[in-house]
Amino acid sequence: MPRPMGRDKAAGAPRPKNVKGTIGRLLKYLKPHTGKMIVVFFCVLVTSFTNIIGTAILAPLLNGLAAVTPKHDLKLTGIEWLDNLAFGDAASKIEYLTILVCVIAAVYAVGVLTNYLCNRLLVSVSTTTMTAMRNELFAHMQKLPIKVFDTTTHGELMTRFTNDIDVMNEFIARCIPQIVSSVLTILGVFIMMFVLSWQLALVMVAMLACMLIVVKIIGGKSQKNFVAQQEAVGKLNGYIEELIEGQKVVKAFNHEEIAVAEFDKINSGWQNVSAKANGYANVMGPIMNNVSHLFYAAIAIIGAFIAISSAEPLGFVGVIAAFLMYIRNISNPIQQIAQQINLIFMAVAGGERVFKLLDTPQETDDGYVTLVNAAIDEQGNISESSVRTGRWAWKHPHTETGEITYTELKGDVRFEDVTFGYEENKTVLHDVSLFAKPGQKIAFVGSTGAGKTTITNLINRFYDVPDGKIRYDGININKIKKADLRRSLAMVLQDTHLFTGTVLDNIRYGRLDATDEECIAAAKSANAHQFIKHLPEGYNTMLTRDGENLSQGQRQLLAIARAAVADPPVLILDEATSSIDTRTEWLIEKGMDALMQGRTTFVIAHRLSTVRNSNAIMVLEHGEIIERGSHDDLLALKGKYYQLYTGMFELS
């Protein structure tokens, strides 16, 4: 079972390590959209300007209404009041007020249009940017060393592509324009306030200071919790993915209650940090509203005193009304900034996790020897061919002389004093030396953890050897490009994986340029042809979810056919027949023998019956080769292999 989430208390939650650096790096992804972003910022500027100007026009509008109101008779009826406006001086003022109303309508209409255009452009920019980021992340992931996938859960990696990138998408689509709009609105409002009344503007300065203090206090508390929330989501997804994949095992061992309890523990950890993060974020809005309400009342009272003490009280009515509107205009942007700060923390947390994966060093490859199609004449001279010849050679450029030499690929593999461990101070292989001559079949047997699979991982350069050497046709494999090295090998693993696609597509995965006929011939050699013919659409049957509509044995037969179509000089069979019944195993042995003919083959098997015809059998124990020899030699030795074969000691 996976380990429970180690840190679920907010007090121990990490803070973003580099907020400015992460945001700056994220903004670099907007560089290809500079033109659109300039238009977006222009639209934001216009929208903010229209809101400010629209409110500012209210002051002369209300003052104008106050001016045309009859002062001599406040008890006039509505009709009499309108009649009074129609004569003399009032008529021209009505025209003036009508123009003001039209101007306000036009200003707000412009604001609506620019806001619509801004949102449309941001949707295009954000989705395109996130698509590019996902593509970059996926392409980078393909170049990461196997160690990354061995030490990170699949759910954790998937979270980087989904949740973490989604919060960054929110940052671009919502956060950036709202922060810019809010800042512009606050600056514009303060300028207009000082133009209208410096006394009331000072009151607003005090209000802004109070709001900023609230944002600093609450924002600081929520920051670390948003980072912890992103980490908790990753761990939660990792656990869910693992349990769904292993649901049969959970049910088979009646582990449901324990699984639920473990999930509840991890989910509670997420709930803890998520509740605190969103709790602080949600409480900020009501606090901001209450602060703005207090200052709303303060502006009304102070403005009333100023109006009463002025020479023309009615002339100050519009100013007070505009200020009361500006309180709303300035409190909303401050609340939006406070909310966007929380979104920034989430985006930074997600960005750090995505960029951490992007910054993970790619699989290093200092090799310069490549694999080429070889044309070999009767005298044994090797030349490079542009077409597939069925024969291969190592192309070895010499850096000192610039000369290029060719070495025929024969499949001679040798380990020379190899010592290796996946972790420091934890050695898996101890001073291992062995050789496989071209065309030989070498078998590895031993208990689980003895180091059998590790040997095949090293041949593929999934991990590089820190001590000792592995030579392939006399060439140190560190000098061979990894892609070319792996092209000369074909692996059939114990845990097979089939991709979404037809049966033919999955076989062709071994060699993408293989014809249909070659794929069918490979299936026949692996004795998979018979069951494929009985599938609903034969070779065109669609496989989904890792081939769930096939048996485990059938899936492994397809994996063997995939290796066969690759037609490699070297084969690695890691428990390749473990999921195949005895009869099927007997059927494929003939095909496998034909496939292994002339090829160097490394076999890992628990069924000792499958390794009897090996040229050499290596018995491993605790990372060391304790016995080696043919089947008959090892039986005559009456050592560990003899005990395993006769059943005196069973493999675990």
PDB file of N, CA, C and O in Angstrom, residues 50 66 97 148 222 230 343 373 419 431 584:
ATOM      1  N   THR A  50     -13.527  53.848 -18.803  1.00  0.00           N
ATOM      2  CA  THR A  50     -14.960  54.108 -18.967  1.00  0.00           C
ATOM      3  C   THR A  50     -15.697  54.025 -17.632  1.00  0.00           C
ATOM      4  O   THR A  50     -16.620  54.810 -17.386  1.00  0.00           O
ATOM      5  N   ALA A  66     -30.123  69.065  -9.458  1.00  0.00           N
ATOM      6  CA  ALA A  66     -30.410  69.909  -8.287  1.00  0.00           C
ATOM      7  C   ALA A  66     -30.635  71.354  -8.696  1.00  0.00           C
ATOM      8  O   ALA A  66     -31.465  72.063  -8.126  1.00  0.00           O
ATOM      9  N   LEU A  97     -28.537  68.068 -19.631  1.00  0.00           N
ATOM     10  CA  LEU A  97     -28.597  66.820 -18.866  1.00  0.00           C
ATOM     11  C   LEU A  97     -28.830  65.620 -19.789  1.00  0.00           C
ATOM     12  O   LEU A  97     -28.304  64.530 -19.561  1.00  0.00           O
ATOM     13  N   VAL A 148      12.892   8.565 -12.791  1.00  0.00           N
ATOM     14  CA  VAL A 148      11.819   9.496 -12.441  1.00  0.00           C
ATOM     15  C   VAL A 148      10.495   8.757 -12.324  1.00  0.00           C
ATOM     16  O   VAL A 148       9.710   8.981 -11.397  1.00  0.00           O
ATOM     17  N   SER A 222      -2.929  32.545   4.062  1.00  0.00           N
ATOM     18  CA  SER A 222      -3.457  31.605   3.068  1.00  0.00           C
ATOM     19  C   SER A 222      -2.396  31.127   2.091  1.00  0.00           C
ATOM     20  O   SER A 222      -2.545  30.082   1.474  1.00  0.00           O
ATOM     21  N   GLN A 230      -1.956  22.187  -3.339  1.00  0.00           N
ATOM     22  CA  GLN A 230      -1.537  21.619  -4.613  1.00  0.00           C
ATOM     23  C   GLN A 230      -0.783  20.308  -4.418  1.00  0.00           C
ATOM     24  O   GLN A 230      -0.959  19.355  -5.166  1.00  0.00           O
ATOM     25  N   LEU A 343      -5.281  33.257  -5.980  1.00  0.00           N
ATOM     26  CA  LEU A 343      -5.120  32.528  -7.240  1.00  0.00           C
ATOM     27  C   LEU A 343      -3.667  32.536  -7.687  1.00  0.00           C
ATOM     28  O   LEU A 343      -3.170  31.556  -8.245  1.00  0.00           O
ATOM     29  N   ASN A 373      22.267   0.675 -41.211  1.00  0.00           N
ATOM     30  CA  ASN A 373      22.108  -0.483 -42.089  1.00  0.00           C
ATOM     31  C   ASN A 373      23.430  -0.752 -42.795  1.00  0.00           C
ATOM     32  O   ASN A 373      24.078   0.171 -43.299  1.00  0.00           O
ATOM     33  N   THR A 419      29.490  -3.003 -10.817  1.00  0.00           N
ATOM     34  CA  THR A 419      28.871  -2.796  -9.504  1.00  0.00           C
ATOM     35  C   THR A 419      27.846  -1.681  -9.654  1.00  0.00           C
ATOM     36  O   THR A 419      28.134  -0.637 -10.244  1.00  0.00           O
ATOM     37  N   ASP A 431      30.244  -6.481  -8.335  1.00  0.00           N
ATOM     38  CA  ASP A 431      31.389  -6.949  -9.103  1.00  0.00           C
ATOM     39  C   ASP A 431      31.001  -8.102 -10.050  1.00  0.00           C
ATOM     40  O   ASP A 431      31.595  -9.179 -10.036  1.00  0.00           O
ATOM     41  N   THR A 584       0.490 -23.484 -24.050  1.00  0.00           N
ATOM     42  CA  THR A 584       0.854 -22.359 -24.910  1.00  0.00           C
ATOM     43  C   THR A 584       2.356 -22.141 -24.887  1.00  0.00           C
ATOM     44  O   THR A 584       2.969 -21.822 -25.915  1.00  0.00           O
TER      45      THR A 584
END
